[in-house]
Coordinates of C-alpha atoms in Angstrom, one line a residue:
M153 CA -21.2 -13.6 89.0
S154 CA -21.5 -12.5 85.5
I155 CA -22.7 -14.8 82.8
A156 CA -19.3 -14.6 81.1
N157 CA -17.5 -15.8 84.2
L158 CA -20.0 -18.5 84.8
K159 CA -19.6 -19.7 81.2
R160 CA -15.8 -19.7 81.6
R161 CA -15.9 -21.8 84.8
M162 CA -18.3 -24.3 83.3
D163 CA -16.0 -24.7 80.2
E164 CA -13.0 -25.3 82.5
R165 CA -14.9 -28.0 84.4
I166 CA -16.1 -29.6 81.2
K167 CA -12.5 -29.6 79.9
V168 CA -11.2 -31.3 83.0
C169 CA -13.9 -33.9 83.0
A170 CA -13.4 -34.6 79.3
E171 CA -9.7 -35.5 79.7
P172 CA -9.0 -39.0 78.3
A173 CA -7.6 -40.3 81.6
R174 CA -10.7 -39.2 83.5
M175 CA -13.0 -40.5 80.8
Q176 CA -11.4 -44.0 80.8
A177 CA -11.5 -44.1 84.6
K178 CA -15.2 -43.4 84.7
F179 CA -16.4 -45.2 81.6
V180 CA -15.5 -48.6 80.0
R181 CA -14.4 -48.3 76.4
P182 CA -17.1 -49.8 74.2
Q183 CA -14.7 -52.3 72.4
R184 CA -17.4 -54.2 70.5
L185 CA -18.9 -50.9 69.3
I186 CA -15.5 -49.6 68.2
K187 CA -14.8 -52.8 66.4
T188 CA -18.2 -52.7 64.7
L189 CA -17.7 -49.1 63.7
S190 CA -14.3 -50.0 62.2
I191 CA -15.9 -52.8 60.1
I192 CA -18.6 -50.4 58.9
E193 CA -16.0 -47.8 57.9
H194 CA -14.0 -50.4 56.1
K195 CA -17.1 -51.6 54.1
F196 CA -18.0 -48.0 53.4
D197 CA -14.5 -47.3 52.0
D198 CA -14.8 -50.5 49.9
L199 CA -18.1 -49.4 48.6
E200 CA -16.9 -45.8 47.9
N201 CA -13.9 -47.2 45.9
T202 CA -15.7 -49.9 44.0
Q203 CA -15.0 -49.7 40.3
P204 CA -18.0 -48.7 38.3
L205 CA -19.4 -50.8 35.4
E206 CA -17.7 -50.3 32.1
E207 CA -20.9 -49.0 30.6
K208 CA -20.9 -46.1 33.0
I209 CA -17.2 -45.4 32.4
I210 CA -17.9 -45.3 28.6
K211 CA -20.8 -42.9 29.0
S212 CA -18.7 -40.5 31.1
V213 CA -15.8 -40.7 28.5
L214 CA -18.2 -39.9 25.7
K215 CA -19.7 -37.0 27.6
W216 CA -16.1 -35.7 28.2
E217 CA -15.2 -36.0 24.5
Q218 CA -18.3 -34.3 23.3
H219 CA -18.8 -31.5 25.8
G220 CA -15.5 -31.2 27.8
I221 CA -15.8 -30.4 31.5
S222 CA -19.1 -28.6 31.1
G223 CA -21.9 -30.7 32.5
L224 CA -19.7 -33.3 34.1
T225 CA -21.0 -34.5 37.5
K226 CA -19.0 -35.6 40.5
R227 CA -19.7 -39.2 39.5
D228 CA -18.5 -38.5 35.9
Y229 CA -15.2 -37.2 37.3
K230 CA -14.7 -40.4 39.3
N231 CA -15.6 -42.6 36.3
L232 CA -13.0 -40.7 34.2
A233 CA -10.4 -41.3 36.9
W234 CA -11.1 -45.0 36.7
S235 CA -11.1 -45.0 32.9
L236 CA -7.4 -44.2 32.7
S237 CA -6.4 -47.9 33.3
K238 CA -9.1 -49.3 30.9
K239 CA -8.9 -50.4 27.3
L240 CA -12.2 -49.2 26.0
P241 CA -14.0 -49.9 22.7
N242 CA -12.7 -47.7 19.8
Y243 CA -9.3 -47.3 21.5
E244 CA -6.3 -49.4 20.5
E245 CA -4.6 -49.1 23.9
K246 CA -5.4 -48.1 27.5
L247 CA -6.9 -44.7 27.8
L248 CA -4.0 -43.1 29.7
F249 CA -1.7 -43.7 26.6
T250 CA -4.1 -42.0 24.2
P251 CA -4.6 -38.3 23.3
T252 CA -7.9 -38.4 25.2
G253 CA -6.0 -39.7 28.3
A254 CA -3.4 -37.0 28.0
R255 CA -6.1 -34.3 28.0
L256 CA -7.8 -35.9 31.0
I257 CA -4.5 -35.8 32.9
D258 CA -4.1 -32.1 32.1
C259 CA -7.7 -31.6 33.4
F260 CA -7.0 -33.4 36.6
D261 CA -3.9 -31.4 37.0
Q262 CA -5.9 -28.2 37.1
I263 CA -8.9 -29.1 39.3
G264 CA -9.2 -27.9 42.9
I265 CA -8.1 -30.0 45.9
E266 CA -11.6 -30.8 47.1
Q267 CA -12.6 -32.2 43.7
L268 CA -9.3 -34.0 43.4
S269 CA -9.9 -35.6 46.8
S270 CA -13.0 -37.3 45.5
I271 CA -11.1 -39.0 42.7
Y272 CA -7.7 -39.5 44.3
F273 CA -8.1 -43.2 45.0
P274 CA -9.3 -44.0 41.5
L275 CA -6.3 -42.1 40.2
L276 CA -4.0 -44.0 42.6
Y277 CA -5.5 -47.3 41.5
S278 CA -4.9 -46.4 37.9
Y279 CA -1.3 -45.5 38.7
F280 CA -0.6 -49.0 40.1
S281 CA -2.7 -50.9 37.6
F282 CA -0.3 -50.9 34.6
E283 CA 2.0 -53.8 33.9
A284 CA 5.8 -53.4 33.6
N285 CA 5.8 -53.9 29.8
E286 CA 3.3 -51.1 29.4
L287 CA 5.6 -48.6 31.0
E288 CA 8.9 -49.6 29.3
N289 CA 9.1 -46.2 27.7
E290 CA 7.6 -44.4 30.8
S291 CA 4.7 -42.6 29.2
D292 CA 4.6 -38.8 29.8
S293 CA 1.0 -39.1 31.0
W294 CA 1.9 -41.7 33.5
I295 CA 4.7 -39.6 34.9
Q296 CA 2.3 -36.6 35.1
L297 CA -0.2 -38.8 36.9
R298 CA 2.5 -39.8 39.5
R299 CA 3.4 -36.1 40.0
I300 CA -0.3 -35.1 40.6
L301 CA -0.6 -37.9 43.2
N302 CA 2.7 -37.0 44.9
I303 CA 2.4 -33.2 45.2
N304 CA -1.3 -33.4 46.3
R305 CA -0.9 -36.3 48.7
S306 CA -0.7 -34.2 51.9
S307 CA -3.4 -31.7 50.9
V308 CA -5.8 -34.5 50.2
F309 CA -5.0 -36.2 53.5
R310 CA -5.9 -32.9 55.3
T311 CA -9.3 -32.6 53.5
L312 CA -10.5 -36.1 54.7
A313 CA -13.2 -35.9 57.3
R314 CA -11.8 -39.1 58.9
Q315 CA -8.7 -41.2 58.5
K316 CA -8.9 -43.8 55.7
K317 CA -6.6 -46.8 55.9
W318 CA -5.4 -46.5 52.3
M319 CA -4.4 -42.9 52.7
T320 CA -2.6 -43.6 56.0
T321 CA -0.7 -46.3 54.2
L322 CA 0.2 -44.0 51.4
I323 CA 1.4 -41.3 53.8
D324 CA 3.5 -43.8 55.7
N325 CA 5.0 -45.1 52.4
S326 CA 5.1 -42.1 50.2
E327 CA 8.1 -43.5 48.3
V328 CA 5.7 -45.4 46.1
L329 CA 5.0 -42.1 44.3
T330 CA 8.7 -41.3 43.6
T331 CA 11.2 -42.3 40.9
E332 CA 12.5 -45.1 43.3
P333 CA 9.1 -46.5 44.4
T334 CA 10.4 -49.8 45.8
K335 CA 13.9 -49.0 47.1
K336 CA 12.6 -48.7 50.7
F337 CA 11.0 -52.2 50.6
T338 CA 14.0 -54.1 49.3
H339 CA 15.4 -55.0 52.6
E340 CA 12.1 -56.2 54.1
F341 CA 11.3 -58.1 50.9
L342 CA 14.5 -60.1 51.1
N343 CA 15.1 -60.5 54.8
E344 CA 11.8 -61.0 56.6
S345 CA 10.7 -64.5 57.2
N346 CA 7.2 -63.5 56.1
H347 CA 7.8 -63.1 52.3
N348 CA 4.4 -61.4 52.0
L349 CA 5.2 -58.6 54.4
V350 CA 5.4 -55.9 51.8
A351 CA 2.2 -57.0 50.1
D352 CA 0.4 -57.1 53.5
K353 CA 1.7 -53.7 54.4
L354 CA 0.4 -52.1 51.2
E355 CA -2.7 -54.2 51.0
S356 CA -5.1 -51.2 51.4
L357 CA -3.7 -49.6 48.2
R358 CA -5.1 -52.5 46.2
I359 CA -2.0 -53.0 44.0
S360 CA -2.8 -55.7 41.5
A361 CA -0.7 -58.8 41.3
N362 CA 0.4 -57.9 37.8
S363 CA 1.4 -54.4 38.6
W364 CA 4.6 -52.8 37.5
F365 CA 5.3 -52.2 41.2
W366 CA 6.0 -55.9 42.0
D367 CA 8.2 -56.2 38.9
D368 CA 10.2 -53.1 40.1
L369 CA 10.5 -54.5 43.6
I370 CA 12.0 -57.7 42.3
R371 CA 14.4 -55.9 39.9
S372 CA 15.4 -53.5 42.7
S373 CA 16.1 -56.5 44.9
I374 CA 18.2 -58.1 42.2
K375 CA 20.2 -54.9 41.7
S376 CA 20.9 -54.8 45.4
I377 CA 22.8 -58.1 45.3
K378 CA 26.0 -56.5 44.1
L379 CA 25.9 -54.0 47.0
L380 CA 25.5 -56.7 49.7
K381 CA 28.4 -57.5 52.1
E382 CA 29.8 -60.9 51.6
G383 CA 28.1 -62.4 54.7
E384 CA 24.8 -60.8 53.8
Y385 CA 25.1 -62.2 50.3
F386 CA 25.6 -65.8 51.3
Q387 CA 22.6 -65.5 53.7
I388 CA 20.3 -64.2 51.1
I389 CA 21.0 -66.8 48.3
P390 CA 18.2 -69.1 49.5
R391 CA 15.7 -66.3 49.4
F392 CA 16.6 -65.5 45.8
L393 CA 16.4 -69.2 44.8
V394 CA 12.8 -69.3 46.2
L395 CA 12.1 -66.1 44.4
L396 CA 13.4 -67.6 41.2
E397 CA 11.4 -70.7 41.6
K398 CA 8.2 -68.7 42.0
N399 CA 8.9 -66.1 39.3
K400 CA 10.5 -67.9 36.3
I401 CA 10.6 -64.8 34.1
Y402 CA 13.4 -63.4 36.4
T403 CA 15.5 -66.6 36.2
T404 CA 18.2 -65.1 34.0
A405 CA 18.5 -61.8 35.9
I406 CA 18.6 -63.5 39.3
L407 CA 21.0 -66.2 38.3
A408 CA 23.4 -63.8 36.6
A409 CA 23.4 -61.4 39.6
L410 CA 24.0 -64.2 42.0
L411 CA 26.9 -65.7 40.0
E412 CA 28.5 -62.3 39.4
R413 CA 28.5 -61.5 43.1
Y414 CA 29.7 -65.0 44.0
A415 CA 32.7 -64.5 41.7
S416 CA 33.8 -61.4 43.7
T417 CA 33.7 -63.3 47.1
T418 CA 36.6 -64.9 48.9
Q419 CA 34.9 -68.3 48.5
R420 CA 34.7 -68.3 44.7
E421 CA 36.7 -71.6 44.6
K422 CA 34.1 -73.3 46.8
V423 CA 31.5 -75.0 44.6
H424 CA 27.9 -73.9 45.1
E425 CA 26.1 -77.0 43.8
V426 CA 22.7 -75.4 43.5
L427 CA 23.9 -72.4 41.5
K428 CA 26.2 -74.7 39.4
H429 CA 23.4 -77.0 38.3
L430 CA 20.8 -74.3 37.9
A431 CA 23.2 -72.5 35.6
L432 CA 23.8 -75.8 33.7
D433 CA 20.0 -76.3 33.3
Q434 CA 19.4 -72.7 32.1
W435 CA 22.4 -71.9 30.0
G436 CA 24.0 -75.3 29.2
N437 CA 27.6 -76.4 29.7
P438 CA 29.9 -73.3 30.2
Q439 CA 32.8 -75.3 28.8
Y440 CA 31.2 -75.2 25.3
E441 CA 31.3 -72.0 23.2
S442 CA 27.9 -72.9 21.7
S443 CA 26.2 -72.2 25.1
A444 CA 25.2 -68.6 24.3
G445 CA 23.4 -68.2 27.7
W446 CA 26.8 -67.6 29.3
N447 CA 27.0 -64.3 27.6
N448 CA 24.8 -63.1 30.5
V449 CA 27.8 -63.0 32.8
N450 CA 31.3 -61.7 32.3
P451 CA 34.2 -64.0 31.3
D452 CA 35.7 -64.2 34.8
T453 CA 32.4 -65.4 36.3
K454 CA 32.0 -68.0 33.5
K455 CA 35.6 -69.1 34.3
M456 CA 34.6 -69.6 38.0
V457 CA 31.8 -71.9 37.0
V458 CA 33.9 -73.8 34.6
Q459 CA 36.4 -74.4 37.4
W460 CA 33.4 -75.6 39.6
F461 CA 32.7 -78.3 37.0
V462 CA 36.3 -79.2 36.5
R463 CA 36.8 -79.6 40.3
A464 CA 33.6 -81.7 40.6
D465 CA 34.7 -83.9 37.6
L466 CA 38.1 -84.6 39.0
E467 CA 36.7 -85.3 42.5
A468 CA 34.2 -87.7 41.0
F469 CA 36.8 -89.4 38.8
F470 CA 39.5 -89.9 41.5
R471 CA 37.3 -90.2 44.6
L472 CA 33.7 -91.0 43.9
F473 CA 34.1 -93.6 41.1
S474 CA 37.6 -94.8 42.1
R475 CA 37.9 -98.0 44.1
T476 CA 40.9 -96.4 45.9
A477 CA 41.1 -92.6 46.1
D478 CA 44.1 -91.6 44.0
V479 CA 45.0 -88.4 46.0
D480 CA 48.3 -87.9 44.2
R481 CA 46.8 -87.8 40.7
F482 CA 43.9 -85.6 41.9
N483 CA 46.3 -83.1 43.5
Y484 CA 48.5 -83.2 40.4
W485 CA 45.8 -82.2 37.9
I486 CA 43.8 -79.9 40.2
K487 CA 46.8 -77.5 40.3
F488 CA 46.1 -76.7 36.6
I489 CA 42.5 -75.8 37.3
D490 CA 42.9 -72.1 36.4
K491 CA 44.2 -73.2 33.0
I492 CA 41.5 -75.8 32.3
A493 CA 38.8 -74.7 29.9
V494 CA 37.0 -78.1 29.3
S495 CA 36.6 -81.3 31.2
Q496 CA 34.9 -84.5 30.2
I497 CA 34.3 -87.7 32.0
F498 CA 33.8 -91.1 30.3
L499 CA 32.2 -93.7 32.5
G500 CA 32.7 -97.4 32.1
P501 CA 29.8 -99.9 32.6
A502 CA 30.4 -100.3 36.4
A503 CA 30.2 -96.6 37.0
S504 CA 27.4 -95.9 34.6
E505 CA 25.2 -98.7 35.9
S506 CA 26.0 -98.4 39.6
N507 CA 23.0 -98.1 41.9
Q508 CA 25.0 -96.4 44.7
V509 CA 23.2 -93.3 45.8
E510 CA 26.1 -91.0 45.3
H511 CA 26.8 -92.4 41.8
R512 CA 23.2 -92.0 40.7
K513 CA 23.1 -88.5 42.2
F514 CA 26.2 -87.4 40.2
R515 CA 24.9 -89.0 37.0
E516 CA 21.5 -87.3 37.3
A517 CA 23.0 -83.9 38.2
N518 CA 25.3 -84.1 35.1
R519 CA 22.9 -85.6 32.7
G520 CA 23.9 -84.6 29.2
R521 CA 27.6 -83.9 30.2
L522 CA 28.8 -87.5 30.6
K523 CA 29.9 -90.0 28.0
L524 CA 30.1 -93.8 28.1
L525 CA 33.5 -95.6 27.7
T526 CA 33.3 -98.8 25.6
G527 CA 35.9 -101.4 24.5
S528 CA 37.6 -101.6 27.9
T529 CA 37.1 -103.3 31.3
R530 CA 33.9 -102.7 33.2
T531 CA 35.8 -100.7 35.9
N532 CA 37.8 -98.5 33.7
N533 CA 36.8 -94.8 33.4
A534 CA 38.5 -91.9 31.6
F535 CA 38.7 -88.2 31.7
M536 CA 39.7 -85.4 29.3
L537 CA 41.1 -82.0 30.3
K538 CA 41.7 -79.2 27.9
I539 CA 44.7 -77.3 29.4
E540 CA 45.4 -74.2 27.3
N541 CA 46.0 -75.7 23.8
I542 CA 46.4 -79.4 24.6
Y543 CA 44.1 -82.2 25.5
V544 CA 44.9 -84.6 28.3
F545 CA 43.4 -88.1 28.4
D546 CA 43.9 -90.3 31.5
F547 CA 42.3 -93.5 32.8
S548 CA 41.5 -95.1 36.1
D549 CA 42.6 -98.7 35.6
I550 CA 46.2 -99.5 36.3
G551 CA 48.3 -100.1 33.2
N552 CA 46.8 -97.3 31.1
A553 CA 49.1 -94.5 30.0
C554 CA 48.2 -90.8 29.9
Y555 CA 47.9 -89.4 26.4
I556 CA 48.5 -85.8 25.3
L557 CA 46.8 -84.7 22.1
N558 CA 46.5 -81.5 20.1
K559 CA 42.8 -82.0 19.3
I560 CA 39.7 -84.0 20.4
P561 CA 39.9 -87.4 18.7
Y562 CA 36.2 -88.4 19.0
N563 CA 32.9 -87.2 17.6
Q564 CA 31.5 -84.9 20.4
E565 CA 28.0 -85.7 19.2
H566 CA 28.3 -89.3 20.1
E567 CA 27.4 -90.5 23.6
K568 CA 29.6 -93.7 23.4
V569 CA 33.3 -93.5 22.8
D570 CA 35.6 -96.5 22.3
I571 CA 38.8 -96.5 24.4
D572 CA 41.0 -96.9 21.3
T573 CA 39.7 -93.6 20.0
L574 CA 41.2 -91.9 23.1
K575 CA 44.5 -93.6 22.5
P576 CA 45.3 -92.7 18.9
W577 CA 48.6 -93.7 17.2
V578 CA 49.1 -90.0 16.4
H579 CA 49.7 -88.2 19.7
I580 CA 52.0 -85.6 21.2
L581 CA 52.9 -87.5 24.3
K582 CA 52.3 -90.8 26.0
L583 CA 53.2 -90.7 29.7
S584 CA 53.3 -93.6 32.2
H585 CA 52.5 -93.4 35.9
T586 CA 55.8 -94.9 37.0
S587 CA 57.9 -93.9 40.0
G588 CA 58.5 -90.2 40.0
W589 CA 55.8 -89.6 37.3
Q590 CA 54.9 -86.2 38.7
R591 CA 58.3 -84.7 37.9
K592 CA 58.4 -86.4 34.5
F593 CA 54.9 -85.0 33.7
D594 CA 56.0 -81.5 34.8
E595 CA 59.1 -81.7 32.5
K596 CA 57.1 -82.8 29.4
L597 CA 54.3 -80.4 30.0
A598 CA 56.8 -77.5 30.4
E599 CA 58.3 -78.4 27.0
L600 CA 54.8 -77.8 25.6
G601 CA 54.5 -74.5 27.4
I602 CA 52.1 -75.7 30.1
F603 CA 52.9 -74.6 33.6
S604 CA 51.0 -74.5 36.9
S605 CA 50.7 -71.2 38.7
Q606 CA 49.4 -72.8 41.9
A607 CA 51.3 -73.3 45.2
N608 CA 50.7 -77.1 45.2
N609 CA 52.9 -77.7 42.2
S610 CA 54.8 -80.9 42.8
N611 CA 58.0 -79.4 41.3
S612 CA 58.7 -75.7 41.8
L613 CA 61.2 -75.8 39.0
Y614 CA 58.3 -76.1 36.6
K615 CA 56.1 -73.4 38.2
R616 CA 55.7 -70.4 36.0
R617 CA 56.8 -67.2 37.5
Y618 CA 54.6 -64.2 37.3

């Protein structure tokens, strides 16, 4: 047998014996050794990617400025890569945004793949290190840095002697180096029970907590609200409320997006108490033109929230604070809800001082919106509705007429209002709740050009046709 044939047969036997299935059958995998090796590799990677002292970075930058690429060591190149995200002495901004940084990026764009491999992680770290406000104008140098990282990602991966967790993470989530870096993660960010899932998945990239990346993720999530199906939208509201609570700077953007989407649903007439009172706290009463915060949503959305407050006010007046729920009067005035621009409740002493849980809850939720009624009985309350160009004042105690005025008769800055102020001698109409009052009210309001467009109008004769 020739030496060549012998060698061939030996190679075949070695190959067979070296098959993973046979190896695992003959030898127990050294699990503890493998785990120890993994820990050592992780520590080595951490050591390899530890940021150098600022003094060393400054020395490398000075060498670069004075001599260019000649004389730069491998360590200098790495220091220069780390320097891009630093604000160094004698520079008014971070190095990437300076002429020196622009020249450095051009240099990194031209070096070979092996040299780029040694500085790839520091460049990646610099890419993620900037805050959102620093990239508002999307610096050309930062865009060039992203392009360098993106087009060389696969080549650098192939040059690595062994797999590194951060590079594997980057390969699996390459979208982070595109113009839509967070689009892929929006669904996971919003729908997973583990709200840190995205951060855990990208942990090895060492993205700082203040990175533009997290800002982009939240803003991408907010933009996605308008694209959600109705069922998905209602399920995701609690997640956004938690997000808003933890990230106050996004309050306006989140609240506006949630309300705009709510206004386009089939349930817009159903009051969402949390959104309603959150909007009140942030932007003030939508019924007042002075509440400029409501410019963050379109007029139809604002109208929806106004109707939420009107409905809640009428329900409180006729059901919550009434000794006997006056269903007829509630049903009468609620049919004008799409015409009502302002509602105001005046609570008498009994209602304003009540310790009933629901009474306290309503007063607390509407703090700043309620007024106190004086000069009447303890049990009497009042409400005002602005329906188109008239003001309606009605009262809870029997024996009080309903007054129709063409202007608000009281000082809106005052918390307490006397009942006589709401019953001025000069008024348009004074209507009593006698038998058949609904029809009488319809007739008188129709004479003023006020009609209901809703199906529950008590008298179809006075329902405006459209």
